[in-house]
GROMACS .gro file of C-alpha atoms in nm:
model
  306
    1UNK     CA    1   0.006  -0.005   0.006
    2UNK     CA    2   0.114   0.348  -0.082
    3UNK     CA    3   0.083   0.670   0.109
    4UNK     CA    4  -0.213   0.878  -0.004
    5UNK     CA    5  -0.195   1.157   0.256
    6UNK     CA    6   0.128   1.276   0.432
    7UNK     CA    7   0.141   1.532   0.711
    8UNK     CA    8   0.508   1.633   0.777
    9UNK     CA    9   0.579   1.855   1.084
   10UNK     CA   10   0.269   2.069   1.034
   11UNK     CA   11   0.212   2.367   1.250
   12UNK     CA   12  -0.062   2.625   1.275
   13UNK     CA   13  -0.083   2.928   1.510
   14UNK     CA   14  -0.389   3.170   1.562
   15UNK     CA   15  -0.246   3.498   1.685
   16UNK     CA   16   0.003   3.387   1.955
   17UNK     CA   17  -0.172   3.072   2.030
   18UNK     CA   18  -0.038   2.754   1.871
   19UNK     CA   19  -0.320   2.530   1.780
   20UNK     CA   20  -0.144   2.240   1.577
   21UNK     CA   21   0.217   2.156   1.697
   22UNK     CA   22   0.456   1.981   1.470
   23UNK     CA   23   0.212   1.704   1.364
   24UNK     CA   24   0.330   1.419   1.140
   25UNK     CA   25   0.135   1.114   1.004
   26UNK     CA   26   0.043   0.931   0.701
   27UNK     CA   27  -0.269   0.763   0.562
   28UNK     CA   28  -0.227   0.461   0.355
   29UNK     CA   29  -0.421   0.347   0.050
   30UNK     CA   30  -0.727   0.153   0.133
   31UNK     CA   31  -0.736   0.218   0.504
   32UNK     CA   32  -0.998   0.385   0.731
   33UNK     CA   33  -0.791   0.629   0.949
   34UNK     CA   34  -0.970   0.754   1.257
   35UNK     CA   35  -0.857   1.112   1.398
   36UNK     CA   36  -0.964   1.168   1.740
   37UNK     CA   37  -0.914   1.464   1.986
   38UNK     CA   38  -1.084   1.641   2.272
   39UNK     CA   39  -1.260   1.970   2.218
   40UNK     CA   40  -1.004   2.225   2.116
   41UNK     CA   41  -0.729   1.975   2.054
   42UNK     CA   42  -0.670   2.105   1.695
   43UNK     CA   43  -0.838   1.815   1.518
   44UNK     CA   44  -1.074   2.027   1.290
   45UNK     CA   45  -0.799   2.286   1.223
   46UNK     CA   46  -0.580   1.994   1.098
   47UNK     CA   47  -0.865   1.866   0.875
   48UNK     CA   48  -0.926   2.215   0.727
   49UNK     CA   49  -0.570   2.245   0.639
   50UNK     CA   50  -0.572   1.911   0.467
   51UNK     CA   51  -0.867   2.032   0.258
   52UNK     CA   52  -0.696   2.364   0.178
   53UNK     CA   53  -0.943   2.566   0.376
   54UNK     CA   54  -0.673   2.696   0.599
   55UNK     CA   55  -0.308   2.764   0.522
   56UNK     CA   56  -0.015   2.569   0.687
   57UNK     CA   57   0.225   2.800   0.888
   58UNK     CA   58   0.509   2.543   0.870
   59UNK     CA   59   0.558   2.191   0.744
   60UNK     CA   60   0.387   2.028   0.453
   61UNK     CA   61   0.081   1.837   0.368
   62UNK     CA   62   0.088   1.615   0.041
   63UNK     CA   63  -0.212   1.435  -0.124
   64UNK     CA   64  -0.100   1.166  -0.364
   65UNK     CA   65   0.233   1.321  -0.358
   66UNK     CA   66   0.116   1.680  -0.442
   67UNK     CA   67   0.187   1.962  -0.193
   68UNK     CA   68  -0.136   2.133  -0.089
   69UNK     CA   69   0.032   2.473  -0.058
   70UNK     CA   70   0.241   2.479  -0.378
   71UNK     CA   71   0.043   2.234  -0.596
   72UNK     CA   72  -0.312   2.304  -0.476
   73UNK     CA   73  -0.516   2.201  -0.784
   74UNK     CA   74  -0.335   1.869  -0.826
   75UNK     CA   75  -0.362   1.786  -0.468
   76UNK     CA   76  -0.733   1.873  -0.446
   77UNK     CA   77  -0.800   1.666  -0.755
   78UNK     CA   78  -0.740   1.354  -0.546
   79UNK     CA   79  -0.941   1.453  -0.242
   80UNK     CA   80  -1.300   1.495  -0.138
   81UNK     CA   81  -1.442   1.616   0.188
   82UNK     CA   82  -1.757   1.649   0.381
   83UNK     CA   83  -1.697   1.876   0.679
   84UNK     CA   84  -2.061   1.957   0.759
   85UNK     CA   85  -2.396   1.828   0.645
   86UNK     CA   86  -2.416   1.797   0.258
   87UNK     CA   87  -2.562   2.114   0.120
   88UNK     CA   88  -2.771   2.035  -0.193
   89UNK     CA   89  -3.085   2.185  -0.368
   90UNK     CA   90  -3.377   2.077  -0.150
   91UNK     CA   91  -3.634   2.097  -0.420
   92UNK     CA   92  -3.453   1.874  -0.663
   93UNK     CA   93  -3.426   1.501  -0.642
   94UNK     CA   94  -3.127   1.324  -0.520
   95UNK     CA   95  -3.055   1.211  -0.880
   96UNK     CA   96  -3.091   1.566  -1.017
   97UNK     CA   97  -2.849   1.705  -0.751
   98UNK     CA   98  -2.596   1.430  -0.839
   99UNK     CA   99  -2.635   1.508  -1.208
  100UNK     CA  100  -2.560   1.878  -1.153
  101UNK     CA  101  -2.253   1.788  -0.942
  102UNK     CA  102  -2.140   1.534  -1.214
  103UNK     CA  103  -2.130   1.803  -1.481
  104UNK     CA  104  -1.914   2.016  -1.267
  105UNK     CA  105  -1.679   1.721  -1.202
  106UNK     CA  106  -1.668   1.600  -1.553
  107UNK     CA  107  -1.828   1.260  -1.461
  108UNK     CA  108  -2.079   1.077  -1.694
  109UNK     CA  109  -2.409   0.920  -1.613
  110UNK     CA  110  -2.259   0.587  -1.569
  111UNK     CA  111  -2.042   0.727  -1.287
  112UNK     CA  112  -2.351   0.867  -1.116
  113UNK     CA  113  -2.528   0.538  -1.130
  114UNK     CA  114  -2.218   0.363  -0.995
  115UNK     CA  115  -2.209   0.606  -0.691
  116UNK     CA  116  -2.574   0.565  -0.624
  117UNK     CA  117  -2.534   0.198  -0.623
  118UNK     CA  118  -2.239   0.218  -0.389
  119UNK     CA  119  -2.413   0.416  -0.125
  120UNK     CA  120  -2.749   0.204  -0.149
  121UNK     CA  121  -2.962   0.485  -0.263
  122UNK     CA  122  -3.131   0.320  -0.569
  123UNK     CA  123  -3.484   0.303  -0.418
  124UNK     CA  124  -3.509   0.664  -0.307
  125UNK     CA  125  -3.271   0.843  -0.549
  126UNK     CA  126  -3.574   1.016  -0.757
  127UNK     CA  127  -3.721   1.165  -0.445
  128UNK     CA  128  -3.670   1.526  -0.339
  129UNK     CA  129  -3.363   1.590  -0.131
  130UNK     CA  130  -3.579   1.778   0.130
  131UNK     CA  131  -3.768   1.450   0.204
  132UNK     CA  132  -3.446   1.255   0.300
  133UNK     CA  133  -3.347   1.158   0.644
  134UNK     CA  134  -3.010   1.276   0.782
  135UNK     CA  135  -2.868   0.942   0.709
  136UNK     CA  136  -2.983   0.958   0.345
  137UNK     CA  137  -2.842   1.309   0.304
  138UNK     CA  138  -2.500   1.182   0.439
  139UNK     CA  139  -2.511   0.887   0.194
  140UNK     CA  140  -2.592   1.121  -0.097
  141UNK     CA  141  -2.308   1.353   0.015
  142UNK     CA  142  -2.073   1.064  -0.007
  143UNK     CA  143  -2.212   0.968  -0.346
  144UNK     CA  144  -2.142   1.323  -0.460
  145UNK     CA  145  -1.784   1.304  -0.333
  146UNK     CA  146  -1.734   0.962  -0.525
  147UNK     CA  147  -1.806   1.142  -0.847
  148UNK     CA  148  -1.454   1.292  -0.850
  149UNK     CA  149  -1.311   0.955  -0.805
  150UNK     CA  150  -1.084   1.059  -0.509
  151UNK     CA  151  -0.799   0.870  -0.368
  152UNK     CA  152  -0.899   0.984  -0.020
  153UNK     CA  153  -1.220   1.112   0.146
  154UNK     CA  154  -1.218   1.332   0.459
  155UNK     CA  155  -1.525   1.309   0.679
  156UNK     CA  156  -1.577   1.516   0.995
  157UNK     CA  157  -1.851   1.360   1.206
  158UNK     CA  158  -2.035   1.153   0.944
  159UNK     CA  159  -2.234   0.981   1.191
  160UNK     CA  160  -2.349   1.283   1.395
  161UNK     CA  161  -2.721   1.275   1.436
  162UNK     CA  162  -2.761   0.920   1.301
  163UNK     CA  163  -2.962   0.647   1.473
  164UNK     CA  164  -2.786   0.312   1.545
  165UNK     CA  165  -2.900   0.156   1.204
  166UNK     CA  166  -2.781   0.467   1.025
  167UNK     CA  167  -2.439   0.449   1.209
  168UNK     CA  168  -2.394   0.079   1.111
  169UNK     CA  169  -2.480   0.150   0.751
  170UNK     CA  170  -2.232   0.447   0.745
  171UNK     CA  171  -1.958   0.210   0.910
  172UNK     CA  172  -2.024  -0.063   0.659
  173UNK     CA  173  -2.017   0.180   0.355
  174UNK     CA  174  -1.689   0.337   0.462
  175UNK     CA  175  -1.530   0.002   0.521
  176UNK     CA  176  -1.643  -0.133   0.186
  177UNK     CA  177  -1.503   0.191   0.013
  178UNK     CA  178  -1.169   0.136   0.185
  179UNK     CA  179  -1.119  -0.237   0.177
  180UNK     CA  180  -1.297  -0.344  -0.146
  181UNK     CA  181  -1.249  -0.025  -0.360
  182UNK     CA  182  -0.905   0.092  -0.224
  183UNK     CA  183  -1.006   0.429  -0.137
  184UNK     CA  184  -0.863   0.582   0.186
  185UNK     CA  185  -1.090   0.738   0.435
  186UNK     CA  186  -0.983   0.982   0.705
  187UNK     CA  187  -1.277   1.011   0.952
  188UNK     CA  188  -1.343   1.180   1.279
  189UNK     CA  189  -1.622   1.105   1.527
  190UNK     CA  190  -1.712   1.154   1.894
  191UNK     CA  191  -1.864   0.791   1.893
  192UNK     CA  192  -1.545   0.607   2.017
  193UNK     CA  193  -1.712   0.271   2.028
  194UNK     CA  194  -1.815   0.313   1.660
  195UNK     CA  195  -1.452   0.428   1.557
  196UNK     CA  196  -1.321   0.117   1.725
  197UNK     CA  197  -1.545  -0.100   1.491
  198UNK     CA  198  -1.481   0.123   1.182
  199UNK     CA  199  -1.110   0.219   1.179
  200UNK     CA  200  -0.782   0.039   1.078
  201UNK     CA  201  -0.565   0.302   1.220
  202UNK     CA  202  -0.605   0.576   1.475
  203UNK     CA  203  -0.433   0.904   1.543
  204UNK     CA  204  -0.513   1.074   1.873
  205UNK     CA  205  -0.431   1.453   1.918
  206UNK     CA  206  -0.432   1.640   2.237
  207UNK     CA  207  -0.360   2.012   2.296
  208UNK     CA  208  -0.238   2.045   1.937
  209UNK     CA  209   0.015   1.760   1.969
  210UNK     CA  210  -0.006   1.411   1.816
  211UNK     CA  211  -0.025   1.180   2.097
  212UNK     CA  212  -0.020   0.844   1.930
  213UNK     CA  213  -0.069   0.686   1.584
  214UNK     CA  214  -0.109   0.309   1.559
  215UNK     CA  215  -0.328   0.031   1.434
  216UNK     CA  216  -0.641  -0.029   1.623
  217UNK     CA  217  -0.541  -0.376   1.701
  218UNK     CA  218  -0.213  -0.253   1.837
  219UNK     CA  219  -0.366   0.036   2.034
  220UNK     CA  220  -0.624  -0.174   2.209
  221UNK     CA  221  -0.390  -0.470   2.261
  222UNK     CA  222  -0.072  -0.278   2.392
  223UNK     CA  223  -0.272  -0.030   2.601
  224UNK     CA  224  -0.406  -0.329   2.798
  225UNK     CA  225  -0.050  -0.474   2.848
  226UNK     CA  226   0.003  -0.527   3.226
  227UNK     CA  227  -0.375  -0.501   3.280
  228UNK     CA  228  -0.521  -0.796   3.446
  229UNK     CA  229  -0.892  -0.877   3.509
  230UNK     CA  230  -0.981  -1.057   3.826
  231UNK     CA  231  -1.309  -1.207   3.908
  232UNK     CA  232  -1.336  -1.244   4.285
  233UNK     CA  233  -1.556  -1.357   4.572
  234UNK     CA  234  -1.642  -1.208   4.811
  235UNK     CA  235  -1.595  -0.890   4.623
  236UNK     CA  236  -1.658  -0.652   4.913
  237UNK     CA  237  -1.364  -0.813   5.109
  238UNK     CA  238  -1.156  -0.819   4.802
  239UNK     CA  239  -1.210  -0.457   4.726
  240UNK     CA  240  -1.120  -0.359   5.076
  241UNK     CA  241  -0.775  -0.546   5.035
  242UNK     CA  242  -0.712  -0.402   4.702
  243UNK     CA  243  -0.780  -0.056   4.821
  244UNK     CA  244  -0.548  -0.102   5.123
  245UNK     CA  245  -0.251  -0.254   4.950
  246UNK     CA  246  -0.295  -0.191   4.573
  247UNK     CA  247  -0.479   0.140   4.547
  248UNK     CA  248  -0.246   0.290   4.291
  249UNK     CA  249  -0.292  -0.010   4.061
  250UNK     CA  250  -0.669  -0.004   4.030
  251UNK     CA  251  -0.799   0.056   3.670
  252UNK     CA  252  -1.161  -0.053   3.752
  253UNK     CA  253  -1.330  -0.196   4.036
  254UNK     CA  254  -1.692  -0.312   3.992
  255UNK     CA  255  -1.914  -0.579   4.132
  256UNK     CA  256  -1.721  -0.912   4.118
  257UNK     CA  257  -1.456  -0.770   3.881
  258UNK     CA  258  -1.121  -0.590   3.943
  259UNK     CA  259  -0.903  -0.456   3.665
  260UNK     CA  260  -0.556  -0.399   3.793
  261UNK     CA  261  -0.213  -0.293   3.657
  262UNK     CA  262   0.043  -0.536   3.776
  263UNK     CA  263   0.374  -0.666   3.664
  264UNK     CA  264   0.411  -1.044   3.612
  265UNK     CA  265   0.633  -1.054   3.912
  266UNK     CA  266   0.374  -0.889   4.137
  267UNK     CA  267   0.096  -1.139   4.032
  268UNK     CA  268   0.196  -1.432   4.285
  269UNK     CA  269   0.220  -1.196   4.579
  270UNK     CA  270  -0.114  -1.034   4.500
  271UNK     CA  271  -0.283  -1.378   4.460
  272UNK     CA  272  -0.142  -1.496   4.775
  273UNK     CA  273  -0.274  -1.192   4.960
  274UNK     CA  274  -0.629  -1.261   4.838
  275UNK     CA  275  -0.617  -1.641   4.923
  276UNK     CA  276  -0.472  -1.581   5.277
  277UNK     CA  277  -0.753  -1.339   5.352
  278UNK     CA  278  -1.029  -1.581   5.226
  279UNK     CA  279  -1.090  -1.423   4.876
  280UNK     CA  280  -1.140  -1.680   4.611
  281UNK     CA  281  -1.016  -1.619   4.258
  282UNK     CA  282  -1.270  -1.724   4.013
  283UNK     CA  283  -1.104  -1.594   3.692
  284UNK     CA  284  -0.785  -1.413   3.585
  285UNK     CA  285  -0.733  -1.289   3.226
  286UNK     CA  286  -0.519  -1.040   3.049
  287UNK     CA  287  -0.757  -0.751   2.968
  288UNK     CA  288  -0.763  -0.562   2.654
  289UNK     CA  289  -0.862  -0.199   2.675
  290UNK     CA  290  -1.137  -0.029   2.445
  291UNK     CA  291  -1.051   0.256   2.228
  292UNK     CA  292  -1.229   0.477   2.486
  293UNK     CA  293  -1.022   0.364   2.767
  294UNK     CA  294  -0.690   0.417   2.557
  295UNK     CA  295  -0.831   0.767   2.455
  296UNK     CA  296  -0.899   0.869   2.824
  297UNK     CA  297  -0.545   0.766   2.924
  298UNK     CA  298  -0.361   0.949   2.636
  299UNK     CA  299  -0.568   1.268   2.666
  300UNK     CA  300  -0.646   1.274   3.033
  301UNK     CA  301  -1.024   1.260   2.957
  302UNK     CA  302  -1.226   1.536   2.819
  303UNK     CA  303  -1.478   1.582   2.538
  304UNK     CA  304  -1.374   1.422   2.220
  305UNK     CA  305  -1.563   1.651   2.003
  306UNK     CA  306  -1.349   1.929   1.844
   0.00000   0.00000   0.00000
Protein backbone atom coordinates (compact mmCIF):
# COMPACT_ATOMS: atom_id res chain seq x y z
CA UNK A 1 0.00 0.00 0.00
CA UNK A 2 1.21 3.50 -0.82
CA UNK A 3 0.89 6.72 1.13
CA UNK A 4 -2.11 8.76 -0.02
CA UNK A 5 -1.96 11.53 2.59
CA UNK A 6 1.19 12.73 4.35
CA UNK A 7 1.49 15.40 7.03
CA UNK A 8 5.10 16.35 7.76
CA UNK A 9 5.82 18.56 10.81
CA UNK A 10 2.67 20.64 10.30
CA UNK A 11 2.17 23.68 12.55
CA UNK A 12 -0.60 26.26 12.82
CA UNK A 13 -0.87 29.29 15.10
CA UNK A 14 -3.81 31.66 15.60
CA UNK A 15 -2.42 34.95 16.87
CA UNK A 16 0.07 33.94 19.53
CA UNK A 17 -1.69 30.67 20.34
CA UNK A 18 -0.24 27.49 18.76
CA UNK A 19 -3.16 25.25 17.78
CA UNK A 20 -1.38 22.50 15.84
CA UNK A 21 2.15 21.65 17.00
CA UNK A 22 4.52 19.75 14.73
CA UNK A 23 2.11 17.02 13.61
CA UNK A 24 3.28 14.21 11.32
CA UNK A 25 1.32 11.15 10.15
CA UNK A 26 0.39 9.27 7.00
CA UNK A 27 -2.77 7.65 5.68
CA UNK A 28 -2.23 4.57 3.55
CA UNK A 29 -4.13 3.46 0.48
CA UNK A 30 -7.27 1.48 1.31
CA UNK A 31 -7.44 2.15 5.05
CA UNK A 32 -9.92 3.87 7.34
CA UNK A 33 -7.94 6.29 9.51
CA UNK A 34 -9.67 7.60 12.63
CA UNK A 35 -8.63 11.07 13.82
CA UNK A 36 -9.60 11.73 17.43
CA UNK A 37 -9.10 14.59 19.83
CA UNK A 38 -10.83 16.37 22.71
CA UNK A 39 -12.58 19.68 22.20
CA UNK A 40 -10.03 22.31 21.16
CA UNK A 41 -7.28 19.76 20.50
CA UNK A 42 -6.62 20.95 16.94
CA UNK A 43 -8.39 18.16 15.07
CA UNK A 44 -10.78 20.31 13.04
CA UNK A 45 -8.01 22.81 12.28
CA UNK A 46 -5.88 19.97 10.93
CA UNK A 47 -8.73 18.70 8.76
CA UNK A 48 -9.28 22.18 7.33
CA UNK A 49 -5.60 22.45 6.46
CA UNK A 50 -5.73 19.08 4.70
CA UNK A 51 -8.68 20.30 2.63
CA UNK A 52 -6.94 23.59 1.82
CA UNK A 53 -9.46 25.64 3.79
CA UNK A 54 -6.70 26.96 6.08
CA UNK A 55 -3.08 27.69 5.22
CA UNK A 56 -0.18 25.81 6.81
CA UNK A 57 2.22 27.97 8.84
CA UNK A 58 5.09 25.49 8.57
CA UNK A 59 5.59 21.91 7.49
CA UNK A 60 3.84 20.33 4.54
CA UNK A 61 0.73 18.37 3.58
CA UNK A 62 0.82 16.14 0.49
CA UNK A 63 -2.09 14.38 -1.19
CA UNK A 64 -1.05 11.64 -3.62
CA UNK A 65 2.39 13.25 -3.66
CA UNK A 66 1.15 16.79 -4.40
CA UNK A 67 1.81 19.58 -1.92
CA UNK A 68 -1.41 21.29 -0.81
CA UNK A 69 0.30 24.69 -0.60
CA UNK A 70 2.40 24.70 -3.78
CA UNK A 71 0.41 22.35 -6.04
CA UNK A 72 -3.09 23.00 -4.76
CA UNK A 73 -5.19 22.03 -7.79
CA UNK A 74 -3.39 18.74 -8.33
CA UNK A 75 -3.65 17.88 -4.62
CA UNK A 76 -7.35 18.72 -4.44
CA UNK A 77 -8.09 16.63 -7.54
CA UNK A 78 -7.39 13.53 -5.45
CA UNK A 79 -9.39 14.46 -2.36
CA UNK A 80 -13.04 14.91 -1.41
CA UNK A 81 -14.35 16.13 1.91
CA UNK A 82 -17.58 16.54 3.84
CA UNK A 83 -16.92 18.82 6.80
CA UNK A 84 -20.56 19.61 7.59
CA UNK A 85 -23.92 18.22 6.46
CA UNK A 86 -24.18 17.95 2.66
CA UNK A 87 -25.64 21.12 1.15
CA UNK A 88 -27.78 20.39 -1.92
CA UNK A 89 -30.83 21.84 -3.64
CA UNK A 90 -33.83 20.78 -1.51
CA UNK A 91 -36.39 21.08 -4.33
CA UNK A 92 -34.44 18.74 -6.65
CA UNK A 93 -34.31 14.97 -6.38
CA UNK A 94 -31.20 13.21 -5.21
CA UNK A 95 -30.57 12.12 -8.78
CA UNK A 96 -30.92 15.63 -10.16
CA UNK A 97 -28.52 16.97 -7.53
CA UNK A 98 -25.96 14.33 -8.43
CA UNK A 99 -26.28 15.04 -12.14
CA UNK A 100 -25.58 18.73 -11.51
CA UNK A 101 -22.50 17.81 -9.49
CA UNK A 102 -21.44 15.29 -12.15
CA UNK A 103 -21.35 17.99 -14.81
CA UNK A 104 -19.12 20.13 -12.61
CA UNK A 105 -16.86 17.16 -11.89
CA UNK A 106 -16.72 15.99 -15.49
CA UNK A 107 -18.36 12.65 -14.61
CA UNK A 108 -20.78 10.83 -16.89
CA UNK A 109 -24.16 9.24 -16.11
CA UNK A 110 -22.57 5.82 -15.65
CA UNK A 111 -20.41 7.25 -12.86
CA UNK A 112 -23.53 8.71 -11.21
CA UNK A 113 -25.28 5.32 -11.35
CA UNK A 114 -22.20 3.63 -9.89
CA UNK A 115 -22.07 6.09 -6.99
CA UNK A 116 -25.80 5.65 -6.31
CA UNK A 117 -25.35 1.89 -6.18
CA UNK A 118 -22.33 2.09 -3.89
CA UNK A 119 -24.18 4.14 -1.27
CA UNK A 120 -27.37 2.06 -1.56
CA UNK A 121 -29.69 4.87 -2.68
CA UNK A 122 -31.32 3.16 -5.67
CA UNK A 123 -34.81 3.02 -4.17
CA UNK A 124 -35.05 6.68 -3.10
CA UNK A 125 -32.79 8.52 -5.52
CA UNK A 126 -35.68 10.05 -7.54
CA UNK A 127 -37.29 11.62 -4.46
CA UNK A 128 -36.77 15.23 -3.40
CA UNK A 129 -33.68 15.94 -1.33
CA UNK A 130 -35.79 17.75 1.28
CA UNK A 131 -37.64 14.50 2.06
CA UNK A 132 -34.47 12.59 2.96
CA UNK A 133 -33.49 11.61 6.47
CA UNK A 134 -30.12 12.79 7.80
CA UNK A 135 -28.63 9.37 7.09
CA UNK A 136 -29.81 9.48 3.47
CA UNK A 137 -28.42 12.99 3.07
CA UNK A 138 -25.07 11.79 4.37
CA UNK A 139 -25.08 8.87 1.92
CA UNK A 140 -25.96 11.19 -0.94
CA UNK A 141 -23.12 13.48 0.13
CA UNK A 142 -20.73 10.55 -0.09
CA UNK A 143 -22.13 9.67 -3.52
CA UNK A 144 -21.40 13.25 -4.57
CA UNK A 145 -17.83 12.95 -3.27
CA UNK A 146 -17.36 9.69 -5.19
CA UNK A 147 -18.11 11.40 -8.51
CA UNK A 148 -14.62 12.89 -8.49
CA UNK A 149 -13.09 9.43 -8.01
CA UNK A 150 -10.92 10.64 -5.10
CA UNK A 151 -8.00 8.71 -3.68
CA UNK A 152 -8.97 9.87 -0.18
CA UNK A 153 -12.18 11.08 1.43
CA UNK A 154 -12.21 13.30 4.54
CA UNK A 155 -15.31 13.03 6.72
CA UNK A 156 -15.80 15.15 9.84
CA UNK A 157 -18.42 13.58 12.14
CA UNK A 158 -20.24 11.59 9.41
CA UNK A 159 -22.36 9.68 11.95
CA UNK A 160 -23.44 12.78 13.89
CA UNK A 161 -27.21 12.71 14.42
CA UNK A 162 -27.70 9.23 12.96
CA UNK A 163 -29.66 6.49 14.69
CA UNK A 164 -27.93 3.15 15.43
CA UNK A 165 -29.06 1.64 12.13
CA UNK A 166 -27.77 4.66 10.21
CA UNK A 167 -24.45 4.53 12.05
CA UNK A 168 -23.97 0.87 11.12
CA UNK A 169 -24.83 1.61 7.49
CA UNK A 170 -22.27 4.41 7.42
CA UNK A 171 -19.62 2.20 9.02
CA UNK A 172 -20.24 -0.62 6.54
CA UNK A 173 -20.17 1.80 3.60
CA UNK A 174 -16.86 3.40 4.59
CA UNK A 175 -15.19 0.05 5.23
CA UNK A 176 -16.42 -1.20 1.85
CA UNK A 177 -15.03 1.86 0.07
CA UNK A 178 -11.67 1.37 1.77
CA UNK A 179 -11.25 -2.39 1.76
CA UNK A 180 -12.98 -3.30 -1.50
CA UNK A 181 -12.49 -0.16 -3.58
CA UNK A 182 -9.05 0.81 -2.30
CA UNK A 183 -10.08 4.34 -1.31
CA UNK A 184 -8.52 5.90 1.78
CA UNK A 185 -10.88 7.41 4.35
CA UNK A 186 -9.94 9.83 7.13
CA UNK A 187 -12.83 10.12 9.55
CA UNK A 188 -13.45 11.88 12.84
CA UNK A 189 -16.24 11.01 15.24
CA UNK A 190 -17.10 11.49 18.89
CA UNK A 191 -18.61 7.96 19.05
CA UNK A 192 -15.50 6.11 20.19
CA UNK A 193 -17.15 2.68 20.27
CA UNK A 194 -18.12 3.11 16.63
CA UNK A 195 -14.62 4.29 15.68
CA UNK A 196 -13.22 1.12 17.21
CA UNK A 197 -15.43 -0.93 14.88
CA UNK A 198 -14.80 1.27 11.83
CA UNK A 199 -11.12 2.19 11.75
CA UNK A 200 -7.95 0.34 10.80
CA UNK A 201 -5.62 3.01 12.21
CA UNK A 202 -6.13 5.77 14.78
CA UNK A 203 -4.33 9.04 15.39
CA UNK A 204 -5.04 10.73 18.73
CA UNK A 205 -4.37 14.45 19.14
CA UNK A 206 -4.39 16.43 22.38
CA UNK A 207 -3.58 20.09 23.01
CA UNK A 208 -2.34 20.43 19.43
CA UNK A 209 0.13 17.54 19.70
CA UNK A 210 -0.11 14.10 18.13
CA UNK A 211 -0.10 11.75 21.11
CA UNK A 212 -0.15 8.45 19.27
CA UNK A 213 -0.69 6.83 15.87
CA UNK A 214 -1.11 3.08 15.70
CA UNK A 215 -3.26 0.34 14.28
CA UNK A 216 -6.50 -0.21 16.14
CA UNK A 217 -5.40 -3.74 16.99
CA UNK A 218 -2.09 -2.56 18.43
CA UNK A 219 -3.67 0.31 20.34
CA UNK A 220 -6.25 -1.82 22.12
CA UNK A 221 -3.79 -4.67 22.69
CA UNK A 222 -0.71 -2.80 23.93
CA UNK A 223 -2.75 -0.31 25.93
CA UNK A 224 -3.95 -3.31 27.91
CA UNK A 225 -0.45 -4.74 28.49
CA UNK A 226 -0.01 -5.33 32.21
CA UNK A 227 -3.74 -4.95 32.79
CA UNK A 228 -5.25 -8.01 34.47
CA UNK A 229 -8.91 -8.72 35.08
CA UNK A 230 -9.78 -10.64 38.26
CA UNK A 231 -13.15 -12.20 39.05
CA UNK A 232 -13.31 -12.40 42.83
CA UNK A 233 -15.60 -13.49 45.69
CA UNK A 234 -16.49 -12.09 48.15
CA UNK A 235 -16.00 -8.86 46.27
CA UNK A 236 -16.53 -6.49 49.17
CA UNK A 237 -13.70 -8.09 51.12
CA UNK A 238 -11.51 -8.21 47.99
CA UNK A 239 -12.15 -4.53 47.27
CA UNK A 240 -11.08 -3.57 50.78
CA UNK A 241 -7.81 -5.50 50.39
CA UNK A 242 -7.12 -3.99 46.99
CA UNK A 243 -7.77 -0.45 48.16
CA UNK A 244 -5.56 -1.01 51.21
CA UNK A 245 -2.56 -2.61 49.46
CA UNK A 246 -2.87 -1.84 45.72
CA UNK A 247 -4.84 1.41 45.49
CA UNK A 248 -2.46 2.90 42.92
CA UNK A 249 -2.89 -0.12 40.61
CA UNK A 250 -6.67 0.02 40.24
CA UNK A 251 -7.95 0.53 36.69
CA UNK A 252 -11.53 -0.51 37.49
CA UNK A 253 -13.31 -1.97 40.49
CA UNK A 254 -16.85 -3.18 39.88
CA UNK A 255 -19.21 -5.79 41.23
CA UNK A 256 -17.26 -9.04 41.10
CA UNK A 257 -14.52 -7.75 38.78
CA UNK A 258 -11.25 -5.91 39.43
CA UNK A 259 -8.96 -4.59 36.68
CA UNK A 260 -5.45 -4.03 38.03
CA UNK A 261 -2.15 -2.92 36.53
CA UNK A 262 0.43 -5.39 37.76
CA UNK A 263 3.78 -6.66 36.59
CA UNK A 264 4.07 -10.41 36.10
CA UNK A 265 6.36 -10.57 39.14
CA UNK A 266 3.67 -8.98 41.34
CA UNK A 267 0.91 -11.42 40.45
CA UNK A 268 1.94 -14.31 42.79
CA UNK A 269 2.15 -12.00 45.83
CA UNK A 270 -1.19 -10.41 44.99
CA UNK A 271 -2.84 -13.80 44.55
CA UNK A 272 -1.38 -14.99 47.85
CA UNK A 273 -2.73 -11.89 49.65
CA UNK A 274 -6.21 -12.64 48.37
CA UNK A 275 -6.18 -16.31 49.27
CA UNK A 276 -4.69 -15.77 52.74
CA UNK A 277 -7.56 -13.40 53.47
CA UNK A 278 -10.33 -15.73 52.33
CA UNK A 279 -10.90 -14.30 48.83
CA UNK A 280 -11.44 -16.82 46.05
CA UNK A 281 -10.13 -16.13 42.53
CA UNK A 282 -12.75 -17.34 40.07
CA UNK A 283 -11.02 -15.94 37.00
CA UNK A 284 -7.84 -14.20 35.88
CA UNK A 285 -7.36 -12.85 32.34
CA UNK A 286 -5.21 -10.34 30.50
CA UNK A 287 -7.62 -7.47 29.81
CA UNK A 288 -7.59 -5.61 26.51
CA UNK A 289 -8.66 -1.99 26.63
CA UNK A 290 -11.32 -0.33 24.55
CA UNK A 291 -10.49 2.62 22.35
CA UNK A 292 -12.35 4.79 24.86
CA UNK A 293 -10.10 3.65 27.71
CA UNK A 294 -6.98 4.24 25.62
CA UNK A 295 -8.25 7.65 24.56
CA UNK A 296 -8.96 8.70 28.14
CA UNK A 297 -5.50 7.62 29.28
CA UNK A 298 -3.68 9.42 26.47
CA UNK A 299 -5.65 12.67 26.66
CA UNK A 300 -6.44 12.76 30.35
CA UNK A 301 -10.16 12.61 29.58
CA UNK A 302 -12.26 15.41 28.21
CA UNK A 303 -14.78 15.85 25.47
CA UNK A 304 -13.68 14.13 22.26
CA UNK A 305 -15.57 16.53 20.01
CA UNK A 306 -13.49 19.27 18.35
